[in-house]
Amino acid sequence: MPTTTVTPECTREQQTIADAVARSKKIIIVTGAGISTNAGIPDFRSQNGLYNLVKKKYPTNVVKGRDLFDSVLFKDSTSTEIFYTFMASLRDEVLKVKDSTPTHKFIRTLADSGRLLRCYTQNIDGLEERDGLITDLSCGRGKRKRPSPAGAMEDTRTREEKGCQVVQLHGELQHLRCTQCQTLTGYDQEAINSLIDGVPPLCQACETQSTVRSAAGMRATAIGRLRPNVVLYGEEHPNANEVGRLNEADIRAVPDMMIVLGTSLKVHGLKRMVREFAKAVHAKGGIVVFVNNTPPAESTWNSVIDYHVTMDCDAWVAEVKHRRPGIWERQTKLAVPRESTNINYRIDEDGCPEGFKAKGLQGFRGQKFQKFQRKRHKIQGSEDSEDSGFESQSSAEESPGPQEAQVAGTNRRKQVSCETDEGDCGNLAFSYPS
């Protein structure tokens, strides 16, 4: 089907997309530089963009913007110097950012509510980490969290259980990588000053190894240079195997929606990945949404993208939040299904002796709960349960054991486990009609 263009005035299509976000359980997110401009990071091509800022320092050297992200720049000493200056300037702009954008927080919300399958980003600013999303590829695919229809809940899983939530396709600016030994290191002031001047600093790990070998009478090894841990066009990702495994796993998981945000879809590798994900989404009956002020670069996307939303990314997120606010609501209590029996709750204020904790329906005050209270008091017999818990008046034994009470009209039986601070006091089984 051809791509449907959606403007802010297209209320029906806007609602359809918002409903799809709320309904989906395995969403793939693909992001580009357009989601970070509202955070204060200048884009590359505007009048005050980073390209022009670098060209002011090198007025006699005309370098195209794309050339600053292409591996061919290392063939020329001048373009290499411009590259290091440019990256140092970009990192400085990222450090000035005080907070991420609503779009970044939207991705975190999808993760908290169990709707996010994975996010793939072209950005190297690392703003996703500021919202607590995991970008470490060594964490693997993780374990799927059950989607929460009632809103986002605090995610108590470990890093390994969450897995790598955001795949940085072009690396990141937070570390420097040695061109010789591939060691990752942080920035110090000496390295920063060197990069600003367009000179890559020497790798201390390589220097140490070379010194040790020389002291042992062995041949000294080469000493590498440190460069920002970014992946340029024409380079292979240093963790290409891990990225490939995550990509294959996500396709096998059969995502039910894909949202592409703030990118023009011009990079060949990204275009291929988006097409593969779109095929999986459509096989599941889901939709592909492209959010960007300008249309994608090629007309061939008509059979891939279902909706092109011509809006700013943050404005579109606000529109979705307006139409489906439940996606953002923080769930402070566990939802209570009609037939649920495995939810922890306190009923001390409803008649259970002080110090007891019962497992049953959270805060339930209806007719069924009142029937259970009356039945429990009938078989309890004694309020003094410090040692043995609930005891029957007619029981001659001190052992608590399980006791059962059944209400006529049903065979369904609900289990409530009671504990005192000192230990277990047994199980109370009861039944009630629906």
Short mmCIF file of C-alpha atoms in Angstrom, two decimals:
data_model
loop_
_atom_site.label_atom_id
_atom_site.label_comp_id
_atom_site.label_asym_id
_atom_site.label_seq_id
_atom_site.Cartn_x
_atom_site.Cartn_y
_atom_site.Cartn_z
CA MET A 1 0.00 0.00 0.00
CA PRO A 2 1.26 3.57 -0.63
CA THR A 3 2.58 5.64 2.23
CA THR A 4 -0.03 7.80 3.96
CA THR A 5 1.18 11.32 4.78
CA VAL A 6 -0.01 12.40 8.22
CA THR A 7 -0.07 16.06 9.23
CA PRO A 8 -1.02 17.43 12.68
CA GLU A 9 -4.54 18.00 11.36
CA CYS A 10 -5.08 14.33 10.41
CA THR A 11 -6.83 13.38 13.64
CA ARG A 12 -8.05 9.97 12.50
CA GLU A 13 -4.60 8.80 11.38
CA GLN A 14 -2.98 10.31 14.47
CA GLN A 15 -5.35 8.32 16.66
CA THR A 16 -4.71 5.14 14.67
CA ILE A 17 -0.97 5.47 15.21
CA ALA A 18 -1.34 6.31 18.93
CA ASP A 19 -3.61 3.28 19.40
CA ALA A 20 -1.05 1.10 17.64
CA VAL A 21 1.68 2.25 20.03
CA ALA A 22 -0.49 1.45 23.05
CA ARG A 23 -1.49 -1.93 21.62
CA SER A 24 1.92 -3.12 20.44
CA LYS A 25 4.12 -5.39 22.54
CA LYS A 26 7.32 -5.59 20.47
CA ILE A 27 8.26 -2.19 19.05
CA ILE A 28 11.44 -1.55 17.08
CA ILE A 29 12.71 2.05 17.27
CA VAL A 30 15.20 3.50 14.74
CA THR A 31 16.55 7.00 15.46
CA GLY A 32 18.75 9.62 13.80
CA ALA A 33 20.17 13.05 14.57
CA GLY A 34 16.74 14.68 14.38
CA ILE A 35 15.77 13.49 17.87
CA SER A 36 18.72 15.27 19.54
CA THR A 37 18.53 18.78 18.08
CA ASN A 38 15.91 19.83 20.64
CA ALA A 39 18.35 18.89 23.39
CA GLY A 40 20.66 21.69 22.26
CA ILE A 41 23.04 19.68 20.10
CA PRO A 42 23.42 21.64 16.85
CA ASP A 43 22.80 19.75 13.67
CA PHE A 44 25.47 19.38 11.03
CA ARG A 45 24.11 21.39 8.12
CA SER A 46 22.52 24.54 9.54
CA GLN A 47 24.19 27.96 9.56
CA ASN A 48 25.36 27.44 13.13
CA GLY A 49 25.92 23.72 12.67
CA LEU A 50 29.12 21.92 13.51
CA TYR A 51 30.27 21.74 9.90
CA ASN A 52 30.38 25.53 9.65
CA LEU A 53 31.99 25.86 13.07
CA VAL A 54 34.84 23.62 11.94
CA LYS A 55 35.16 25.37 8.57
CA LYS A 56 35.67 28.68 10.39
CA LYS A 57 38.82 27.19 11.91
CA TYR A 58 39.95 25.76 8.56
CA PRO A 59 38.70 28.37 6.03
CA THR A 60 41.05 27.27 3.23
CA ASN A 61 40.05 23.60 3.41
CA VAL A 62 36.67 22.83 1.93
CA VAL A 63 35.43 19.55 3.42
CA LYS A 64 31.96 18.19 2.70
CA GLY A 65 29.92 17.28 5.71
CA ARG A 66 29.71 13.60 4.79
CA ASP A 67 33.50 13.46 4.42
CA LEU A 68 33.86 14.04 8.16
CA PHE A 69 32.15 10.66 8.73
CA ASP A 70 33.85 8.72 5.95
CA SER A 71 36.89 6.55 6.56
CA VAL A 72 38.58 7.97 3.44
CA LEU A 73 39.45 11.08 5.46
CA PHE A 74 42.36 9.20 7.07
CA LYS A 75 44.13 9.15 3.69
CA ASP A 76 44.81 12.88 3.97
CA SER A 77 46.58 14.51 6.91
CA THR A 78 44.59 17.74 6.66
CA SER A 79 41.18 16.05 6.65
CA THR A 80 42.34 13.82 9.51
CA GLU A 81 43.22 16.90 11.56
CA ILE A 82 39.82 18.43 10.79
CA PHE A 83 38.12 15.20 11.85
CA TYR A 84 39.70 15.21 15.32
CA THR A 85 38.85 18.88 15.81
CA PHE A 86 35.29 18.27 14.70
CA MET A 87 34.81 15.32 17.08
CA ALA A 88 36.27 17.29 19.99
CA SER A 89 33.82 20.13 19.23
CA LEU A 90 30.90 17.72 19.01
CA ARG A 91 31.76 16.11 22.34
CA ASP A 92 31.97 19.55 23.93
CA GLU A 93 28.44 20.33 22.67
CA VAL A 94 27.12 17.04 24.05
CA LEU A 95 28.58 17.76 27.48
CA LYS A 96 26.64 21.04 27.56
CA VAL A 97 23.30 19.21 27.25
CA LYS A 98 21.45 19.30 30.58
CA ASP A 99 18.72 16.81 29.76
CA SER A 100 17.53 14.50 27.02
CA THR A 101 14.48 15.18 24.85
CA PRO A 102 10.88 13.97 25.25
CA THR A 103 11.61 11.55 22.40
CA HIS A 104 14.45 9.95 24.37
CA LYS A 105 12.17 9.70 27.41
CA PHE A 106 9.46 8.17 25.21
CA ILE A 107 11.87 5.36 24.33
CA ARG A 108 12.56 4.82 28.04
CA THR A 109 8.81 4.73 28.71
CA LEU A 110 8.36 2.03 26.08
CA ALA A 111 11.12 0.04 27.75
CA ASP A 112 9.59 0.42 31.23
CA SER A 113 6.16 -0.68 30.01
CA GLY A 114 7.60 -3.75 28.25
CA ARG A 115 6.73 -2.49 24.75
CA LEU A 116 10.29 -1.88 23.49
CA LEU A 117 11.93 -4.76 21.67
CA ARG A 118 15.07 -2.78 20.77
CA CYS A 119 16.22 0.68 19.72
CA TYR A 120 18.77 1.12 16.94
CA THR A 121 20.34 4.57 16.75
CA GLN A 122 22.68 6.33 14.34
CA ASN A 123 23.50 8.91 17.00
CA ILE A 124 26.81 9.01 18.83
CA ASP A 125 25.79 11.48 21.57
CA GLY A 126 24.82 8.76 24.08
CA LEU A 127 21.77 10.66 25.39
CA GLU A 128 19.88 7.38 25.77
CA GLU A 129 22.18 6.44 28.64
CA ARG A 130 21.14 9.57 30.55
CA ASP A 131 17.65 8.09 30.75
CA GLY A 132 18.98 4.81 32.10
CA LEU A 133 18.81 2.80 28.88
CA ILE A 134 21.53 0.17 28.44
CA THR A 135 23.86 0.51 25.44
CA ASP A 136 26.38 -2.17 26.42
CA LEU A 137 26.42 -4.81 23.68
CA SER A 138 27.97 -7.35 26.06
CA CYS A 139 24.63 -7.53 27.91
CA GLY A 140 23.20 -9.41 24.94
CA ARG A 141 19.55 -9.69 23.94
CA GLY A 142 18.22 -9.88 27.51
CA LYS A 143 14.94 -11.38 28.66
CA ARG A 144 11.62 -10.05 27.49
CA LYS A 145 9.55 -8.15 30.06
CA ARG A 146 5.82 -8.82 30.02
CA PRO A 147 4.04 -5.72 28.64
CA SER A 148 2.07 -3.77 31.24
CA PRO A 149 -1.22 -2.47 29.79
CA ALA A 150 -1.92 -0.41 32.91
CA GLY A 151 1.20 1.73 32.53
CA ALA A 152 4.94 1.68 33.09
CA MET A 153 6.28 0.07 36.24
CA GLU A 154 9.72 0.25 37.83
CA ASP A 155 11.96 -2.25 36.06
CA THR A 156 13.77 -4.26 38.73
CA ARG A 157 15.59 -6.58 36.34
CA THR A 158 19.39 -6.76 36.31
CA ARG A 159 21.45 -5.36 33.43
CA GLU A 160 21.89 -8.83 32.01
CA GLU A 161 18.15 -9.48 32.17
CA LYS A 162 17.38 -6.17 30.45
CA GLY A 163 20.04 -6.78 27.82
CA CYS A 164 21.31 -4.15 25.39
CA GLN A 165 18.29 -1.88 24.93
CA VAL A 166 19.91 0.62 22.53
CA VAL A 167 22.29 -0.49 19.77
CA GLN A 168 24.66 2.35 18.79
CA LEU A 169 25.23 1.63 15.11
CA HIS A 170 27.90 4.33 14.75
CA GLY A 171 29.57 4.01 18.15
CA GLU A 172 29.74 6.71 20.81
CA LEU A 173 31.73 9.76 21.89
CA GLN A 174 32.20 8.85 25.55
CA HIS A 175 35.39 6.84 24.98
CA LEU A 176 38.56 6.83 22.92
CA ARG A 177 39.70 3.68 21.12
CA CYS A 178 43.27 2.76 20.27
CA THR A 179 43.89 2.16 16.59
CA GLN A 180 46.45 -0.52 17.46
CA CYS A 181 45.29 -2.54 20.49
CA GLN A 182 41.58 -1.48 20.42
CA THR A 183 41.69 -0.57 24.13
CA LEU A 184 38.92 1.77 25.26
CA THR A 185 39.83 4.64 27.56
CA GLY A 186 38.24 7.80 28.88
CA TYR A 187 39.16 11.42 28.17
CA ASP A 188 41.67 13.37 30.20
CA GLN A 189 42.55 17.05 29.75
CA GLU A 190 45.73 16.25 27.83
CA ALA A 191 43.78 14.10 25.34
CA ILE A 192 41.10 16.77 24.97
CA ASN A 193 43.62 19.51 24.24
CA SER A 194 45.41 17.27 21.74
CA LEU A 195 42.19 16.44 19.86
CA ILE A 196 41.14 20.09 19.71
CA ASP A 197 44.46 20.83 18.03
CA GLY A 198 43.73 18.03 15.55
CA VAL A 199 46.37 15.62 16.91
CA PRO A 200 45.35 12.18 18.20
CA PRO A 201 47.00 11.34 21.56
CA LEU A 202 49.22 8.29 22.03
CA CYS A 203 47.80 5.15 23.63
CA GLN A 204 49.20 4.72 27.14
CA ALA A 205 48.41 0.99 27.13
CA CYS A 206 50.56 0.51 24.04
CA GLU A 207 53.34 2.65 25.52
CA THR A 208 53.35 0.58 28.71
CA GLN A 209 53.49 -2.71 26.83
CA SER A 210 56.30 -1.46 24.59
CA THR A 211 58.32 -0.25 27.60
CA VAL A 212 57.94 -3.58 29.40
CA ARG A 213 59.07 -5.52 26.33
CA SER A 214 62.07 -3.26 25.84
CA ALA A 215 63.11 -3.67 29.49
CA ALA A 216 62.94 -7.45 29.04
CA GLY A 217 65.23 -7.29 26.03
CA MET A 218 62.41 -7.93 23.58
CA ARG A 219 61.50 -6.03 20.46
CA ALA A 220 59.39 -2.95 21.15
CA THR A 221 55.86 -3.01 19.78
CA ALA A 222 54.07 -0.31 17.80
CA ILE A 223 52.26 2.42 19.72
CA GLY A 224 48.77 3.24 18.55
CA ARG A 225 46.87 6.51 18.53
CA LEU A 226 43.59 7.23 20.33
CA ARG A 227 40.56 8.25 18.28
CA PRO A 228 36.90 8.73 19.26
CA ASN A 229 35.05 5.42 19.51
CA VAL A 230 32.85 6.13 16.50
CA VAL A 231 32.23 4.04 13.37
CA LEU A 232 32.72 5.92 10.10
CA TYR A 233 31.21 5.13 6.71
CA GLY A 234 33.27 2.41 5.10
CA GLU A 235 34.38 0.97 8.45
CA GLU A 236 33.20 -2.23 10.06
CA HIS A 237 31.67 -1.97 13.51
CA PRO A 238 34.21 -3.27 16.09
CA ASN A 239 31.39 -5.33 17.60
CA ALA A 240 29.78 -6.30 14.30
CA ASN A 241 29.13 -9.88 15.44
CA GLU A 242 27.18 -8.77 18.51
CA VAL A 243 25.15 -6.25 16.48
CA GLY A 244 24.37 -8.91 13.88
CA ARG A 245 23.20 -11.39 16.50
CA LEU A 246 20.86 -8.85 18.09
CA ASN A 247 19.47 -7.91 14.67
CA GLU A 248 18.75 -11.53 13.79
CA ALA A 249 17.22 -12.23 17.20
CA ASP A 250 14.89 -9.24 16.90
CA ILE A 251 13.70 -10.32 13.46
CA ARG A 252 12.99 -13.82 14.79
CA ALA A 253 11.04 -12.26 17.65
CA VAL A 254 8.58 -10.90 15.02
CA PRO A 255 8.12 -7.23 16.04
CA ASP A 256 4.60 -5.84 15.70
CA MET A 257 5.49 -2.17 15.08
CA MET A 258 8.44 -0.07 13.91
CA ILE A 259 8.90 3.67 14.48
CA VAL A 260 11.62 5.54 12.57
CA LEU A 261 12.44 8.92 14.12
CA GLY A 262 14.56 11.84 12.93
CA THR A 263 16.56 10.27 10.10
CA SER A 264 16.51 10.68 6.33
CA LEU A 265 17.25 6.98 5.69
CA LYS A 266 20.15 7.63 3.34
CA VAL A 267 22.74 5.23 4.77
CA HIS A 268 22.83 1.95 2.86
CA GLY A 269 23.26 -0.36 5.85
CA LEU A 270 20.46 1.32 7.76
CA LYS A 271 18.12 1.17 4.77
CA ARG A 272 18.65 -2.59 4.46
CA MET A 273 18.01 -3.11 8.18
CA VAL A 274 14.82 -1.03 8.13
CA ARG A 275 13.48 -2.99 5.15
CA GLU A 276 14.13 -6.31 6.92
CA PHE A 277 12.37 -5.14 10.07
CA ALA A 278 9.46 -3.73 8.04
CA LYS A 279 8.98 -7.10 6.37
CA ALA A 280 8.78 -8.81 9.76
CA VAL A 281 6.39 -6.16 11.11
CA HIS A 282 4.03 -6.46 8.14
CA ALA A 283 4.08 -10.27 8.44
CA LYS A 284 2.78 -9.77 11.98
CA GLY A 285 0.08 -7.37 10.78
CA GLY A 286 1.78 -4.32 12.31
CA ILE A 287 2.56 -0.89 10.89
CA VAL A 288 5.72 1.09 10.10
CA VAL A 289 5.69 4.78 11.08
CA PHE A 290 8.22 7.33 9.81
CA VAL A 291 8.37 10.58 11.82
CA ASN A 292 10.35 13.37 10.15
CA ASN A 293 9.67 16.82 8.77
CA THR A 294 10.92 15.75 5.34
CA PRO A 295 10.02 12.59 3.42
CA PRO A 296 12.49 9.70 3.07
CA ALA A 297 15.13 10.04 0.38
CA GLU A 298 13.69 7.52 -2.09
CA SER A 299 10.25 6.87 -3.53
CA THR A 300 10.81 3.12 -3.10
CA TRP A 301 9.78 3.45 0.56
CA ASN A 302 6.10 3.48 -0.43
CA SER A 303 5.81 -0.27 0.04
CA VAL A 304 7.82 -0.18 3.29
CA ILE A 305 6.51 2.81 5.28
CA ASP A 306 2.80 2.89 6.10
CA TYR A 307 2.59 6.36 7.67
CA HIS A 308 4.84 9.39 7.20
CA VAL A 309 4.18 11.84 10.04
CA THR A 310 5.38 15.30 8.97
CA MET A 311 6.06 16.62 12.46
CA ASP A 312 8.91 17.36 14.80
CA CYS A 313 9.69 14.21 16.78
CA ASP A 314 9.01 15.78 20.19
CA ALA A 315 5.75 17.29 18.91
CA TRP A 316 4.62 13.89 17.68
CA VAL A 317 5.48 12.28 21.03
CA ALA A 318 3.37 14.95 22.74
CA GLU A 319 0.51 14.12 20.37
CA VAL A 320 0.71 10.43 21.24
CA LYS A 321 0.82 11.28 24.95
CA HIS A 322 -2.28 13.46 24.57
CA ARG A 323 -4.21 10.70 22.81
CA ARG A 324 -2.99 7.74 24.88
CA PRO A 325 -1.76 9.08 28.26
CA GLY A 326 -1.97 5.62 29.80
CA ILE A 327 1.32 4.70 28.14
CA TRP A 328 3.10 7.21 30.42
CA GLU A 329 1.19 6.56 33.64
CA ARG A 330 3.33 5.11 36.39
CA GLN A 331 1.64 2.10 37.96
CA THR A 332 2.14 2.22 41.73
CA LYS A 333 -0.08 -0.80 42.47
CA LEU A 334 -0.35 -4.12 40.80
CA ALA A 335 -3.48 -4.39 38.68
CA VAL A 336 -6.05 -6.78 40.18
CA PRO A 337 -7.41 -9.30 37.66
CA ARG A 338 -10.79 -10.80 38.53
CA GLU A 339 -9.42 -14.30 39.02
CA SER A 340 -5.99 -13.39 40.43
CA THR A 341 -4.77 -15.15 43.57
CA ASN A 342 -1.02 -14.54 43.55
CA ILE A 343 -0.76 -10.83 44.48
CA ASN A 344 0.79 -9.76 47.80
CA TYR A 345 -1.15 -7.36 49.98
CA ARG A 346 -1.78 -6.33 53.60
CA ILE A 347 -5.15 -6.72 55.30
CA ASP A 348 -4.19 -5.81 58.84
CA GLU A 349 -6.60 -2.88 58.77
CA ASP A 350 -9.41 -5.22 57.71
CA GLY A 351 -9.38 -7.56 60.66
CA CYS A 352 -6.28 -9.73 60.29
CA PRO A 353 -4.31 -9.82 63.60
CA GLU A 354 -1.44 -7.36 63.81
CA GLY A 355 1.80 -8.66 62.37
CA PHE A 356 0.18 -10.86 59.75
CA LYS A 357 0.75 -10.60 56.01
CA ALA A 358 -1.66 -12.29 53.66
CA LYS A 359 -1.45 -13.13 49.99
CA GLY A 360 -4.68 -12.44 48.14
CA LEU A 361 -6.55 -9.54 46.55
CA GLN A 362 -4.84 -6.16 47.05
CA GLY A 363 -7.00 -3.75 49.02
CA PHE A 364 -10.21 -5.57 48.03
CA ARG A 365 -13.26 -4.30 49.93
CA GLY A 366 -16.11 -5.93 48.05
CA GLN A 367 -18.71 -8.52 48.97
CA LYS A 368 -16.39 -11.46 48.30
CA PHE A 369 -13.75 -10.11 50.66
CA GLN A 370 -16.35 -9.55 53.40
CA LYS A 371 -17.56 -13.14 53.03
CA PHE A 372 -14.01 -14.34 53.38
CA GLN A 373 -13.55 -12.25 56.53
CA ARG A 374 -16.68 -13.69 58.14
CA LYS A 375 -15.70 -17.24 57.25
CA ARG A 376 -12.16 -16.72 58.51
CA HIS A 377 -13.36 -15.48 61.90
CA LYS A 378 -15.70 -18.44 62.24
CA ILE A 379 -12.85 -20.92 61.93
CA GLN A 380 -10.20 -18.83 63.62
CA GLY A 381 -11.48 -19.34 67.15
CA SER A 382 -8.76 -17.37 68.83
CA GLU A 383 -7.12 -13.99 68.25
CA ASP A 384 -3.95 -15.11 70.00
CA SER A 385 -1.78 -16.47 67.15
CA GLU A 386 1.75 -15.57 68.16
CA ASP A 387 2.97 -19.14 67.90
CA SER A 388 0.54 -21.09 65.80
CA GLY A 389 -1.44 -18.66 63.65
CA PHE A 390 -5.14 -19.37 62.94
CA GLU A 391 -6.56 -22.15 65.15
CA SER A 392 -10.00 -23.72 65.18
CA GLN A 393 -12.00 -23.65 68.47
CA SER A 394 -12.89 -27.30 68.09
CA SER A 395 -9.34 -28.36 67.28
CA ALA A 396 -7.49 -30.21 69.97
CA GLU A 397 -4.19 -30.10 68.12
CA GLU A 398 -1.65 -27.26 68.41
CA SER A 399 -0.32 -27.78 64.91
CA PRO A 400 -1.71 -25.03 62.66
CA GLY A 401 -1.91 -26.97 59.38
CA PRO A 402 -4.16 -25.92 56.47
CA GLN A 403 -7.85 -25.39 57.20
CA GLU A 404 -10.56 -25.11 54.60
CA ALA A 405 -13.88 -23.32 54.44
CA GLN A 406 -16.13 -23.45 51.39
CA VAL A 407 -19.00 -21.19 50.41
CA ALA A 408 -21.93 -22.95 48.75
CA GLY A 409 -22.55 -22.34 45.09
CA THR A 410 -19.04 -22.78 43.69
CA ASN A 411 -16.17 -25.22 43.55
CA ARG A 412 -13.52 -22.57 42.86
CA ARG A 413 -11.07 -22.25 45.74
CA LYS A 414 -8.74 -19.31 46.42
CA GLN A 415 -5.53 -19.70 48.45
CA VAL A 416 -4.37 -17.15 51.03
CA SER A 417 -1.00 -17.65 52.73
CA CYS A 418 -0.54 -15.97 56.12
CA GLU A 419 2.72 -15.25 57.85
CA THR A 420 3.63 -13.70 61.18
CA ASP A 421 6.86 -11.92 61.84
CA GLU A 422 8.05 -15.06 63.63
CA GLY A 423 7.20 -17.60 60.93
CA ASP A 424 4.60 -19.35 58.82
CA CYS A 425 1.16 -19.92 60.30
CA GLY A 426 -0.25 -22.14 57.55
CA ASN A 427 -2.58 -21.71 54.59
CA LEU A 428 -6.22 -20.75 54.68
CA ALA A 429 -8.24 -22.03 51.74
CA PHE A 430 -11.56 -20.44 50.93
CA SER A 431 -14.07 -20.28 48.11
CA TYR A 432 -16.54 -17.72 46.92
CA PRO A 433 -18.99 -17.41 44.03
CA SER A 434 -18.21 -15.19 41.05
#
